């Protein structure tokens, strides 16, 4: 094909773009403006409490402060630090322990997805009362017997109703992009869902590790697409390797994997994305990486690994 027919003029491209945008029924583009404030230094990092579930609330909080973390991303879900069925009693205890050690409530990780589920509503009401501002939702999947576009429309309405509850409670719900067959794994499928909301009390928890797993070298395009909806961030790293003869993502300490954190942080600052940050450590920590309540690695060694990742994160952010 010759260069003349292979290229589209700017005027033609503009015309085609207008036609394409008009044909997308799920996108509400008035909500796609930049909504995050200007990025500032230094970055504040919350430790995912899943990795400290071998400690009680007070020891967990004390350890986080001692390592230099600014907060905790508290697990409030089945097998979490706080069980949903006990949230009214246990979440205030966790918050008291956090505040005693100088940590203010901000982030929780939940399995919340439904605005009309009594237990899930109680989790959000209690979190709001205790001063939390952001929560991660549960994950969604695409049913095999329903077209993906139809599922997106359904989930968009679901999140729209959940956002109304969030707004009432002064909370922001964040849906994490997670590699695999989850909704949001490709990143590109999330804006049609989230654009149905007002993009105020509902958005995305952007996970760079999962974005690179699914996006490869095109993850940067996905970031451009999802950036107006980003309400919180997850930081972790990985590399590809063979496990039992099959290629799989292998989790690594920060800076030892495939995520280009210098470039990523440069983009976050360029796009003025300044939202709560949660650090995950999913490589070998004697079971702490999986949320074990009994670990096989000395606590001191676990803490050293956590502090090393935190130092890498803060120094890299500071230097880009």
PDB file of C-alpha atoms in Angstrom:
ATOM      1  CA  UNK A   1       0.000   0.000   0.000  1.00  0.00           C
ATOM      2  CA  UNK A   2       1.418   3.422  -0.929  1.00  0.00           C
ATOM      3  CA  UNK A   3       2.089   6.133   1.602  1.00  0.00           C
ATOM      4  CA  UNK A   4      -0.700   8.301   0.195  1.00  0.00           C
ATOM      5  CA  UNK A   5      -3.424   5.725   0.955  1.00  0.00           C
ATOM      6  CA  UNK A   6      -1.792   4.564   4.201  1.00  0.00           C
ATOM      7  CA  UNK A   7      -1.942   7.969   5.842  1.00  0.00           C
ATOM      8  CA  UNK A   8      -5.036   9.846   6.957  1.00  0.00           C
ATOM      9  CA  UNK A   9      -5.119  13.636   6.799  1.00  0.00           C
ATOM     10  CA  UNK A  10      -5.649  15.596   9.995  1.00  0.00           C
ATOM     11  CA  UNK A  11      -9.018  16.850   8.703  1.00  0.00           C
ATOM     12  CA  UNK A  12     -10.142  13.309   7.841  1.00  0.00           C
ATOM     13  CA  UNK A  13      -8.940  11.980  11.206  1.00  0.00           C
ATOM     14  CA  UNK A  14     -10.855  14.721  13.043  1.00  0.00           C
ATOM     15  CA  UNK A  15     -14.002  13.832  11.133  1.00  0.00           C
ATOM     16  CA  UNK A  16     -13.626  10.122  11.856  1.00  0.00           C
ATOM     17  CA  UNK A  17     -12.929  10.848  15.527  1.00  0.00           C
ATOM     18  CA  UNK A  18     -16.143  12.823  15.893  1.00  0.00           C
ATOM     19  CA  UNK A  19     -18.128  10.004  14.312  1.00  0.00           C
ATOM     20  CA  UNK A  20     -16.478   7.411  16.540  1.00  0.00           C
ATOM     21  CA  UNK A  21     -17.061   9.331  19.762  1.00  0.00           C
ATOM     22  CA  UNK A  22     -20.690   9.841  18.855  1.00  0.00           C
ATOM     23  CA  UNK A  23     -21.158   6.124  18.418  1.00  0.00           C
ATOM     24  CA  UNK A  24     -19.993   5.139  21.904  1.00  0.00           C
ATOM     25  CA  UNK A  25     -23.109   4.837  24.078  1.00  0.00           C
ATOM     26  CA  UNK A  26     -21.365   4.241  27.389  1.00  0.00           C
ATOM     27  CA  UNK A  27     -18.883   7.102  27.438  1.00  0.00           C
ATOM     28  CA  UNK A  28     -19.790  10.332  29.197  1.00  0.00           C
ATOM     29  CA  UNK A  29     -16.903  12.500  28.134  1.00  0.00           C
ATOM     30  CA  UNK A  30     -17.789  15.538  30.160  1.00  0.00           C
ATOM     31  CA  UNK A  31     -16.400  13.604  33.138  1.00  0.00           C
ATOM     32  CA  UNK A  32     -13.035  12.838  31.511  1.00  0.00           C
ATOM     33  CA  UNK A  33     -11.333  16.035  32.590  1.00  0.00           C
ATOM     34  CA  UNK A  34      -8.287  15.865  34.855  1.00  0.00           C
ATOM     35  CA  UNK A  35      -9.578  15.593  38.429  1.00  0.00           C
ATOM     36  CA  UNK A  36      -6.422  15.044  40.450  1.00  0.00           C
ATOM     37  CA  UNK A  37      -4.382  17.853  42.037  1.00  0.00           C
ATOM     38  CA  UNK A  38      -0.801  18.675  41.180  1.00  0.00           C
ATOM     39  CA  UNK A  39       1.744  16.049  42.285  1.00  0.00           C
ATOM     40  CA  UNK A  40       3.872  17.197  45.201  1.00  0.00           C
ATOM     41  CA  UNK A  41       6.934  15.885  47.025  1.00  0.00           C
ATOM     42  CA  UNK A  42       7.510  13.878  49.084  1.00  0.00           C
ATOM     43  CA  UNK A  43       5.225  10.949  48.313  1.00  0.00           C
ATOM     44  CA  UNK A  44       3.195   9.474  51.181  1.00  0.00           C
ATOM     45  CA  UNK A  45       3.098   5.683  51.254  1.00  0.00           C
ATOM     46  CA  UNK A  46       0.655   3.333  52.985  1.00  0.00           C
ATOM     47  CA  UNK A  47       1.700  -0.249  53.702  1.00  0.00           C
ATOM     48  CA  UNK A  48      -0.826  -2.891  52.659  1.00  0.00           C
ATOM     49  CA  UNK A  49      -1.756  -4.441  56.012  1.00  0.00           C
ATOM     50  CA  UNK A  50      -2.198  -7.858  54.371  1.00  0.00           C
ATOM     51  CA  UNK A  51       1.544  -8.239  54.868  1.00  0.00           C
ATOM     52  CA  UNK A  52       1.309  -7.598  58.619  1.00  0.00           C
ATOM     53  CA  UNK A  53      -1.511  -9.957  59.490  1.00  0.00           C
ATOM     54  CA  UNK A  54       0.857 -11.876  61.753  1.00  0.00           C
ATOM     55  CA  UNK A  55       0.640  -8.857  64.099  1.00  0.00           C
ATOM     56  CA  UNK A  56      -2.199  -7.412  66.161  1.00  0.00           C
ATOM     57  CA  UNK A  57      -3.464  -3.871  65.587  1.00  0.00           C
ATOM     58  CA  UNK A  58      -1.013  -2.174  67.961  1.00  0.00           C
ATOM     59  CA  UNK A  59       2.076  -4.094  66.828  1.00  0.00           C
ATOM     60  CA  UNK A  60       1.083  -3.617  63.197  1.00  0.00           C
ATOM     61  CA  UNK A  61       0.799   0.146  63.646  1.00  0.00           C
ATOM     62  CA  UNK A  62       4.008   0.358  65.657  1.00  0.00           C
ATOM     63  CA  UNK A  63       5.922  -1.589  62.992  1.00  0.00           C
ATOM     64  CA  UNK A  64       4.589   0.607  60.166  1.00  0.00           C
ATOM     65  CA  UNK A  65       5.690   3.793  61.942  1.00  0.00           C
ATOM     66  CA  UNK A  66       9.089   2.333  62.831  1.00  0.00           C
ATOM     67  CA  UNK A  67       9.735   1.426  59.177  1.00  0.00           C
ATOM     68  CA  UNK A  68       8.846   4.939  58.028  1.00  0.00           C
ATOM     69  CA  UNK A  69       5.447   4.412  56.447  1.00  0.00           C
ATOM     70  CA  UNK A  70       2.965   7.274  56.419  1.00  0.00           C
ATOM     71  CA  UNK A  71      -0.082   5.056  56.851  1.00  0.00           C
ATOM     72  CA  UNK A  72      -1.699   1.666  56.458  1.00  0.00           C
ATOM     73  CA  UNK A  73      -3.971   0.275  53.779  1.00  0.00           C
ATOM     74  CA  UNK A  74      -6.069  -1.793  56.171  1.00  0.00           C
ATOM     75  CA  UNK A  75      -7.641  -5.071  55.013  1.00  0.00           C
ATOM     76  CA  UNK A  76     -11.346  -5.084  55.902  1.00  0.00           C
ATOM     77  CA  UNK A  77     -12.518  -8.208  54.124  1.00  0.00           C
ATOM     78  CA  UNK A  78     -12.764 -11.979  54.607  1.00  0.00           C
ATOM     79  CA  UNK A  79      -9.458 -13.247  56.072  1.00  0.00           C
ATOM     80  CA  UNK A  80      -8.388  -9.639  56.619  1.00  0.00           C
ATOM     81  CA  UNK A  81      -7.231  -7.707  59.655  1.00  0.00           C
ATOM     82  CA  UNK A  82     -10.852  -6.760  60.205  1.00  0.00           C
ATOM     83  CA  UNK A  83     -13.586  -9.232  59.284  1.00  0.00           C
ATOM     84  CA  UNK A  84     -16.665  -7.656  57.658  1.00  0.00           C
ATOM     85  CA  UNK A  85     -19.045  -9.366  60.067  1.00  0.00           C
ATOM     86  CA  UNK A  86     -17.126  -7.830  63.000  1.00  0.00           C
ATOM     87  CA  UNK A  87     -16.458  -4.417  61.486  1.00  0.00           C
ATOM     88  CA  UNK A  88     -18.513  -2.425  64.011  1.00  0.00           C
ATOM     89  CA  UNK A  89     -16.489  -3.794  66.912  1.00  0.00           C
ATOM     90  CA  UNK A  90     -13.042  -4.306  65.390  1.00  0.00           C
ATOM     91  CA  UNK A  91     -12.521  -1.398  62.996  1.00  0.00           C
ATOM     92  CA  UNK A  92     -12.684   1.203  65.836  1.00  0.00           C
ATOM     93  CA  UNK A  93     -10.089  -0.887  67.730  1.00  0.00           C
ATOM     94  CA  UNK A  94      -7.772  -0.889  64.713  1.00  0.00           C
ATOM     95  CA  UNK A  95      -8.197   2.864  64.246  1.00  0.00           C
ATOM     96  CA  UNK A  96      -7.466   3.543  67.921  1.00  0.00           C
ATOM     97  CA  UNK A  97      -4.244   1.537  67.633  1.00  0.00           C
ATOM     98  CA  UNK A  98      -3.300   3.390  64.449  1.00  0.00           C
ATOM     99  CA  UNK A  99      -3.938   6.825  65.936  1.00  0.00           C
ATOM    100  CA  UNK A 100      -2.045   5.942  69.104  1.00  0.00           C
ATOM    101  CA  UNK A 101       0.980   5.347  66.883  1.00  0.00           C
ATOM    102  CA  UNK A 102       0.445   8.484  64.823  1.00  0.00           C
ATOM    103  CA  UNK A 103      -1.272   6.901  61.813  1.00  0.00           C
ATOM    104  CA  UNK A 104      -4.434   8.528  60.510  1.00  0.00           C
ATOM    105  CA  UNK A 105      -7.139   6.365  58.855  1.00  0.00           C
ATOM    106  CA  UNK A 106      -7.215   6.774  55.096  1.00  0.00           C
ATOM    107  CA  UNK A 107      -7.239   3.541  53.028  1.00  0.00           C
ATOM    108  CA  UNK A 108      -9.004   0.219  53.415  1.00  0.00           C
ATOM    109  CA  UNK A 109      -9.219  -2.788  51.100  1.00  0.00           C
ATOM    110  CA  UNK A 110     -12.622  -4.481  50.967  1.00  0.00           C
ATOM    111  CA  UNK A 111     -14.751  -6.901  48.969  1.00  0.00           C
ATOM    112  CA  UNK A 112     -17.487  -4.268  48.561  1.00  0.00           C
ATOM    113  CA  UNK A 113     -19.289  -4.253  45.211  1.00  0.00           C
ATOM    114  CA  UNK A 114     -22.990  -3.842  45.962  1.00  0.00           C
ATOM    115  CA  UNK A 115     -24.755  -0.745  47.236  1.00  0.00           C
ATOM    116  CA  UNK A 116     -27.654  -2.843  48.562  1.00  0.00           C
ATOM    117  CA  UNK A 117     -25.712  -5.578  50.406  1.00  0.00           C
ATOM    118  CA  UNK A 118     -26.341  -5.051  54.128  1.00  0.00           C
ATOM    119  CA  UNK A 119     -22.935  -6.270  55.336  1.00  0.00           C
ATOM    120  CA  UNK A 120     -21.036  -4.327  52.682  1.00  0.00           C
ATOM    121  CA  UNK A 121     -22.986  -1.153  53.453  1.00  0.00           C
ATOM    122  CA  UNK A 122     -22.151  -1.605  57.145  1.00  0.00           C
ATOM    123  CA  UNK A 123     -18.452  -1.841  56.254  1.00  0.00           C
ATOM    124  CA  UNK A 124     -18.639   1.470  54.392  1.00  0.00           C
ATOM    125  CA  UNK A 125     -20.730   3.199  57.058  1.00  0.00           C
ATOM    126  CA  UNK A 126     -18.278   2.147  59.772  1.00  0.00           C
ATOM    127  CA  UNK A 127     -15.259   3.154  57.684  1.00  0.00           C
ATOM    128  CA  UNK A 128     -16.802   6.572  57.075  1.00  0.00           C
ATOM    129  CA  UNK A 129     -17.526   7.037  60.778  1.00  0.00           C
ATOM    130  CA  UNK A 130     -13.903   6.185  61.614  1.00  0.00           C
ATOM    131  CA  UNK A 131     -12.541   8.764  59.187  1.00  0.00           C
ATOM    132  CA  UNK A 132     -11.393   6.667  56.217  1.00  0.00           C
ATOM    133  CA  UNK A 133     -11.513   8.373  52.831  1.00  0.00           C
ATOM    134  CA  UNK A 134     -10.757   5.675  50.199  1.00  0.00           C
ATOM    135  CA  UNK A 135     -11.576   2.009  49.823  1.00  0.00           C
ATOM    136  CA  UNK A 136     -10.759  -0.629  47.261  1.00  0.00           C
ATOM    137  CA  UNK A 137     -13.720  -2.606  45.969  1.00  0.00           C
ATOM    138  CA  UNK A 138     -13.966  -6.288  45.162  1.00  0.00           C
ATOM    139  CA  UNK A 139     -13.359  -7.569  41.614  1.00  0.00           C
ATOM    140  CA  UNK A 140     -15.809  -8.206  38.807  1.00  0.00           C
ATOM    141  CA  UNK A 141     -15.781 -10.819  36.040  1.00  0.00           C
ATOM    142  CA  UNK A 142     -17.402 -10.981  32.632  1.00  0.00           C
ATOM    143  CA  UNK A 143     -20.064 -13.734  32.463  1.00  0.00           C
ATOM    144  CA  UNK A 144     -19.557 -16.078  29.516  1.00  0.00           C
ATOM    145  CA  UNK A 145     -23.203 -15.853  28.432  1.00  0.00           C
ATOM    146  CA  UNK A 146     -23.376 -12.051  28.288  1.00  0.00           C
ATOM    147  CA  UNK A 147     -21.621  -9.841  25.740  1.00  0.00           C
ATOM    148  CA  UNK A 148     -18.780  -7.802  27.209  1.00  0.00           C
ATOM    149  CA  UNK A 149     -20.341  -4.511  26.095  1.00  0.00           C
ATOM    150  CA  UNK A 150     -23.597  -5.481  27.809  1.00  0.00           C
ATOM    151  CA  UNK A 151     -21.725  -6.394  30.993  1.00  0.00           C
ATOM    152  CA  UNK A 152     -19.947  -3.036  30.901  1.00  0.00           C
ATOM    153  CA  UNK A 153     -23.289  -1.266  30.728  1.00  0.00           C
ATOM    154  CA  UNK A 154     -24.569  -3.281  33.701  1.00  0.00           C
ATOM    155  CA  UNK A 155     -21.441  -2.645  35.762  1.00  0.00           C
ATOM    156  CA  UNK A 156     -21.546   1.032  34.889  1.00  0.00           C
ATOM    157  CA  UNK A 157     -25.009   1.327  36.426  1.00  0.00           C
ATOM    158  CA  UNK A 158     -23.876  -0.712  39.419  1.00  0.00           C
ATOM    159  CA  UNK A 159     -20.969   1.662  40.068  1.00  0.00           C
ATOM    160  CA  UNK A 160     -23.203   4.684  39.494  1.00  0.00           C
ATOM    161  CA  UNK A 161     -25.466   3.546  42.321  1.00  0.00           C
ATOM    162  CA  UNK A 162     -22.486   2.642  44.509  1.00  0.00           C
ATOM    163  CA  UNK A 163     -21.075   6.122  43.925  1.00  0.00           C
ATOM    164  CA  UNK A 164     -24.258   7.671  45.323  1.00  0.00           C
ATOM    165  CA  UNK A 165     -23.703   5.736  48.546  1.00  0.00           C
ATOM    166  CA  UNK A 166     -20.029   6.714  48.565  1.00  0.00           C
ATOM    167  CA  UNK A 167     -20.886  10.383  48.185  1.00  0.00           C
ATOM    168  CA  UNK A 168     -23.335  10.191  51.055  1.00  0.00           C
ATOM    169  CA  UNK A 169     -20.612   8.667  53.248  1.00  0.00           C
ATOM    170  CA  UNK A 170     -17.769  10.927  52.025  1.00  0.00           C
ATOM    171  CA  UNK A 171     -15.880   7.936  50.644  1.00  0.00           C
ATOM    172  CA  UNK A 172     -14.168   7.250  47.333  1.00  0.00           C
ATOM    173  CA  UNK A 173     -14.447   3.725  45.931  1.00  0.00           C
ATOM    174  CA  UNK A 174     -11.517   2.453  43.861  1.00  0.00           C
ATOM    175  CA  UNK A 175     -11.672  -0.495  41.479  1.00  0.00           C
ATOM    176  CA  UNK A 176      -8.271  -2.150  40.990  1.00  0.00           C
ATOM    177  CA  UNK A 177      -7.040  -3.286  37.584  1.00  0.00           C
ATOM    178  CA  UNK A 178      -5.915  -6.875  38.217  1.00  0.00           C
ATOM    179  CA  UNK A 179      -4.239  -9.156  35.678  1.00  0.00           C
ATOM    180  CA  UNK A 180      -6.175 -12.189  34.474  1.00  0.00           C
ATOM    181  CA  UNK A 181      -9.782 -12.548  33.392  1.00  0.00           C
ATOM    182  CA  UNK A 182     -11.018  -9.785  35.659  1.00  0.00           C
ATOM    183  CA  UNK A 183     -12.952  -6.755  34.522  1.00  0.00           C
ATOM    184  CA  UNK A 184     -10.384  -3.987  34.134  1.00  0.00           C
ATOM    185  CA  UNK A 185      -7.406  -6.233  33.423  1.00  0.00           C
ATOM    186  CA  UNK A 186      -6.906  -4.714  29.944  1.00  0.00           C
ATOM    187  CA  UNK A 187      -7.399  -1.173  31.396  1.00  0.00           C
ATOM    188  CA  UNK A 188      -9.157  -0.093  28.199  1.00  0.00           C
ATOM    189  CA  UNK A 189     -12.414  -1.659  29.350  1.00  0.00           C
ATOM    190  CA  UNK A 190     -12.638   0.408  32.557  1.00  0.00           C
ATOM    191  CA  UNK A 191     -13.336   3.930  31.183  1.00  0.00           C
ATOM    192  CA  UNK A 192     -16.635   2.862  29.536  1.00  0.00           C
ATOM    193  CA  UNK A 193     -17.737   1.578  32.951  1.00  0.00           C
ATOM    194  CA  UNK A 194     -16.413   4.384  35.134  1.00  0.00           C
ATOM    195  CA  UNK A 195     -17.550   7.163  32.780  1.00  0.00           C
ATOM    196  CA  UNK A 196     -21.158   6.332  33.689  1.00  0.00           C
ATOM    197  CA  UNK A 197     -20.398   7.695  37.167  1.00  0.00           C
ATOM    198  CA  UNK A 198     -19.695  11.328  38.002  1.00  0.00           C
ATOM    199  CA  UNK A 199     -16.012  10.462  38.462  1.00  0.00           C
ATOM    200  CA  UNK A 200     -16.072  11.946  41.938  1.00  0.00           C
ATOM    201  CA  UNK A 201     -16.747   9.223  44.511  1.00  0.00           C
ATOM    202  CA  UNK A 202     -15.916   6.255  42.288  1.00  0.00           C
ATOM    203  CA  UNK A 203     -12.804   5.542  40.244  1.00  0.00           C
ATOM    204  CA  UNK A 204      -9.802   3.305  39.703  1.00  0.00           C
ATOM    205  CA  UNK A 205      -7.034   2.020  41.937  1.00  0.00           C
ATOM    206  CA  UNK A 206      -4.281   1.880  39.344  1.00  0.00           C
ATOM    207  CA  UNK A 207      -1.833  -0.991  39.800  1.00  0.00           C
ATOM    208  CA  UNK A 208       1.299  -0.562  37.662  1.00  0.00           C
ATOM    209  CA  UNK A 209       2.432  -4.169  38.155  1.00  0.00           C
ATOM    210  CA  UNK A 210      -0.785  -5.604  36.749  1.00  0.00           C
ATOM    211  CA  UNK A 211      -0.868  -2.942  34.032  1.00  0.00           C
ATOM    212  CA  UNK A 212       2.576  -3.991  32.770  1.00  0.00           C
ATOM    213  CA  UNK A 213       1.710  -7.702  32.986  1.00  0.00           C
ATOM    214  CA  UNK A 214      -1.308  -7.186  30.733  1.00  0.00           C
ATOM    215  CA  UNK A 215      -0.123  -4.208  28.698  1.00  0.00           C
ATOM    216  CA  UNK A 216       3.522  -5.085  28.049  1.00  0.00           C
ATOM    217  CA  UNK A 217       5.177  -2.138  26.358  1.00  0.00           C
ATOM    218  CA  UNK A 218       1.812  -0.433  25.720  1.00  0.00           C
ATOM    219  CA  UNK A 219       0.986   0.130  29.399  1.00  0.00           C
ATOM    220  CA  UNK A 220       1.691   3.831  28.907  1.00  0.00           C
ATOM    221  CA  UNK A 221      -1.272   4.117  26.538  1.00  0.00           C
ATOM    222  CA  UNK A 222      -3.471   2.457  29.128  1.00  0.00           C
ATOM    223  CA  UNK A 223      -2.302   4.969  31.730  1.00  0.00           C
ATOM    224  CA  UNK A 224      -3.252   7.830  29.430  1.00  0.00           C
ATOM    225  CA  UNK A 225      -6.696   6.273  28.987  1.00  0.00           C
ATOM    226  CA  UNK A 226      -7.412   5.648  32.679  1.00  0.00           C
ATOM    227  CA  UNK A 227      -5.670   8.644  34.236  1.00  0.00           C
ATOM    228  CA  UNK A 228      -8.770  10.864  34.706  1.00  0.00           C
ATOM    229  CA  UNK A 229     -10.319   8.097  36.826  1.00  0.00           C
ATOM    230  CA  UNK A 230      -7.329   7.272  39.061  1.00  0.00           C
ATOM    231  CA  UNK A 231      -8.206   7.762  42.745  1.00  0.00           C
ATOM    232  CA  UNK A 232      -5.441   5.661  44.371  1.00  0.00           C
ATOM    233  CA  UNK A 233      -2.287   3.779  43.357  1.00  0.00           C
ATOM    234  CA  UNK A 234      -0.727   0.390  44.097  1.00  0.00           C
ATOM    235  CA  UNK A 235       3.043  -0.013  43.808  1.00  0.00           C
ATOM    236  CA  UNK A 236       4.732  -3.405  43.228  1.00  0.00           C
ATOM    237  CA  UNK A 237       7.070  -5.094  40.748  1.00  0.00           C
ATOM    238  CA  UNK A 238       7.484  -8.365  38.814  1.00  0.00           C
ATOM    239  CA  UNK A 239       9.403 -10.144  36.060  1.00  0.00           C
ATOM    240  CA  UNK A 240       8.522 -12.975  33.699  1.00  0.00           C
ATOM    241  CA  UNK A 241      10.001 -16.402  34.438  1.00  0.00           C
ATOM    242  CA  UNK A 242       9.331 -20.094  34.104  1.00  0.00           C
ATOM    243  CA  UNK A 243       7.497 -21.873  36.912  1.00  0.00           C
ATOM    244  CA  UNK A 244       7.084 -25.631  36.424  1.00  0.00           C
ATOM    245  CA  UNK A 245       7.901 -25.158  32.758  1.00  0.00           C
ATOM    246  CA  UNK A 246       5.317 -22.406  32.192  1.00  0.00           C
ATOM    247  CA  UNK A 247       5.950 -18.691  31.761  1.00  0.00           C
ATOM    248  CA  UNK A 248       4.393 -16.716  34.609  1.00  0.00           C
ATOM    249  CA  UNK A 249       4.787 -13.329  36.325  1.00  0.00           C
ATOM    250  CA  UNK A 250       7.173 -13.655  39.289  1.00  0.00           C
ATOM    251  CA  UNK A 251       6.902 -10.955  41.945  1.00  0.00           C
ATOM    252  CA  UNK A 252      10.106  -9.133  42.901  1.00  0.00           C
ATOM    253  CA  UNK A 253      11.309  -6.361  45.216  1.00  0.00           C
ATOM    254  CA  UNK A 254      10.930  -2.887  43.722  1.00  0.00           C
ATOM    255  CA  UNK A 255      13.529  -2.094  41.100  1.00  0.00           C
ATOM    256  CA  UNK A 256      14.387  -5.722  40.404  1.00  0.00           C
ATOM    257  CA  UNK A 257      11.576  -6.372  37.949  1.00  0.00           C
ATOM    258  CA  UNK A 258      10.144  -5.059  34.702  1.00  0.00           C
ATOM    259  CA  UNK A 259       8.387  -1.918  35.916  1.00  0.00           C
ATOM    260  CA  UNK A 260      10.252   1.213  34.823  1.00  0.00           C
ATOM    261  CA  UNK A 261       9.565   3.225  37.960  1.00  0.00           C
ATOM    262  CA  UNK A 262      11.584   6.267  36.882  1.00  0.00           C
ATOM    263  CA  UNK A 263       9.515   6.653  33.729  1.00  0.00           C
ATOM    264  CA  UNK A 264       6.294   5.779  35.530  1.00  0.00           C
ATOM    265  CA  UNK A 265       6.852   8.358  38.269  1.00  0.00           C
ATOM    266  CA  UNK A 266       7.799  10.943  35.654  1.00  0.00           C
ATOM    267  CA  UNK A 267       4.436  10.351  33.986  1.00  0.00           C
ATOM    268  CA  UNK A 268       2.540  10.542  37.287  1.00  0.00           C
ATOM    269  CA  UNK A 269       4.111  13.929  37.952  1.00  0.00           C
ATOM    270  CA  UNK A 270       3.502  15.069  34.382  1.00  0.00           C
ATOM    271  CA  UNK A 271      -0.174  14.120  34.649  1.00  0.00           C
ATOM    272  CA  UNK A 272      -0.407  15.704  38.119  1.00  0.00           C
ATOM    273  CA  UNK A 273      -1.671  12.474  39.676  1.00  0.00           C
ATOM    274  CA  UNK A 274      -1.387  12.882  43.435  1.00  0.00           C
ATOM    275  CA  UNK A 275      -3.538  10.272  45.173  1.00  0.00           C
ATOM    276  CA  UNK A 276      -3.078   7.840  48.097  1.00  0.00           C
ATOM    277  CA  UNK A 277      -0.389   5.199  47.486  1.00  0.00           C
ATOM    278  CA  UNK A 278      -0.429   1.606  48.769  1.00  0.00           C
ATOM    279  CA  UNK A 279       2.771  -0.478  48.740  1.00  0.00           C
ATOM    280  CA  UNK A 280       2.331  -4.226  48.152  1.00  0.00           C
ATOM    281  CA  UNK A 281       5.100  -6.794  48.650  1.00  0.00           C
ATOM    282  CA  UNK A 282       4.189 -10.109  47.058  1.00  0.00           C
ATOM    283  CA  UNK A 283       7.561 -11.832  46.827  1.00  0.00           C
ATOM    284  CA  UNK A 284       8.833 -14.253  49.486  1.00  0.00           C
ATOM    285  CA  UNK A 285       8.292 -12.863  52.983  1.00  0.00           C
ATOM    286  CA  UNK A 286       7.873 -16.148  54.786  1.00  0.00           C
ATOM    287  CA  UNK A 287       4.141 -16.160  54.114  1.00  0.00           C
ATOM    288  CA  UNK A 288       3.525 -12.499  54.936  1.00  0.00           C
ATOM    289  CA  UNK A 289       3.220 -11.822  51.206  1.00  0.00           C
ATOM    290  CA  UNK A 290       0.049 -13.927  51.232  1.00  0.00           C
ATOM    291  CA  UNK A 291      -1.392 -12.535  54.462  1.00  0.00           C
ATOM    292  CA  UNK A 292      -0.327 -15.424  56.687  1.00  0.00           C
ATOM    293  CA  UNK A 293      -1.012 -15.093  60.407  1.00  0.00           C
ATOM    294  CA  UNK A 294       2.034 -17.268  61.165  1.00  0.00           C
ATOM    295  CA  UNK A 295       5.227 -16.600  59.193  1.00  0.00           C
ATOM    296  CA  UNK A 296       8.357 -18.693  58.632  1.00  0.00           C
ATOM    297  CA  UNK A 297      10.776 -15.765  58.257  1.00  0.00           C
ATOM    298  CA  UNK A 298      12.085 -13.730  61.221  1.00  0.00           C
ATOM    299  CA  UNK A 299      10.049 -10.564  61.665  1.00  0.00           C
ATOM    300  CA  UNK A 300      13.203  -8.455  61.606  1.00  0.00           C
ATOM    301  CA  UNK A 301      14.053  -9.768  58.132  1.00  0.00           C
ATOM    302  CA  UNK A 302      10.517  -9.097  56.883  1.00  0.00           C
ATOM    303  CA  UNK A 303      10.689  -5.525  58.176  1.00  0.00           C
ATOM    304  CA  UNK A 304      14.078  -4.952  56.512  1.00  0.00           C
ATOM    305  CA  UNK A 305      12.665  -6.034  53.145  1.00  0.00           C
ATOM    306  CA  UNK A 306       9.657  -3.757  53.581  1.00  0.00           C
ATOM    307  CA  UNK A 307      11.835  -0.804  54.534  1.00  0.00           C
ATOM    308  CA  UNK A 308      14.104  -1.438  51.538  1.00  0.00           C
ATOM    309  CA  UNK A 309      11.149  -1.263  49.142  1.00  0.00           C
ATOM    310  CA  UNK A 310       9.862   1.861  50.872  1.00  0.00           C
ATOM    311  CA  UNK A 311      13.267   3.537  50.590  1.00  0.00           C
ATOM    312  CA  UNK A 312      13.501   2.663  46.889  1.00  0.00           C
ATOM    313  CA  UNK A 313      10.016   4.036  46.295  1.00  0.00           C
ATOM    314  CA  UNK A 314      10.549   7.334  48.082  1.00  0.00           C
ATOM    315  CA  UNK A 315      14.040   7.952  46.699  1.00  0.00           C
ATOM    316  CA  UNK A 316      13.008   7.157  43.128  1.00  0.00           C
ATOM    317  CA  UNK A 317       9.987   9.439  43.407  1.00  0.00           C
ATOM    318  CA  UNK A 318      12.132  12.213  44.836  1.00  0.00           C
ATOM    319  CA  UNK A 319      14.787  11.950  42.128  1.00  0.00           C
ATOM    320  CA  UNK A 320      12.637  12.013  38.969  1.00  0.00           C
TER     321      UNK A 320
END
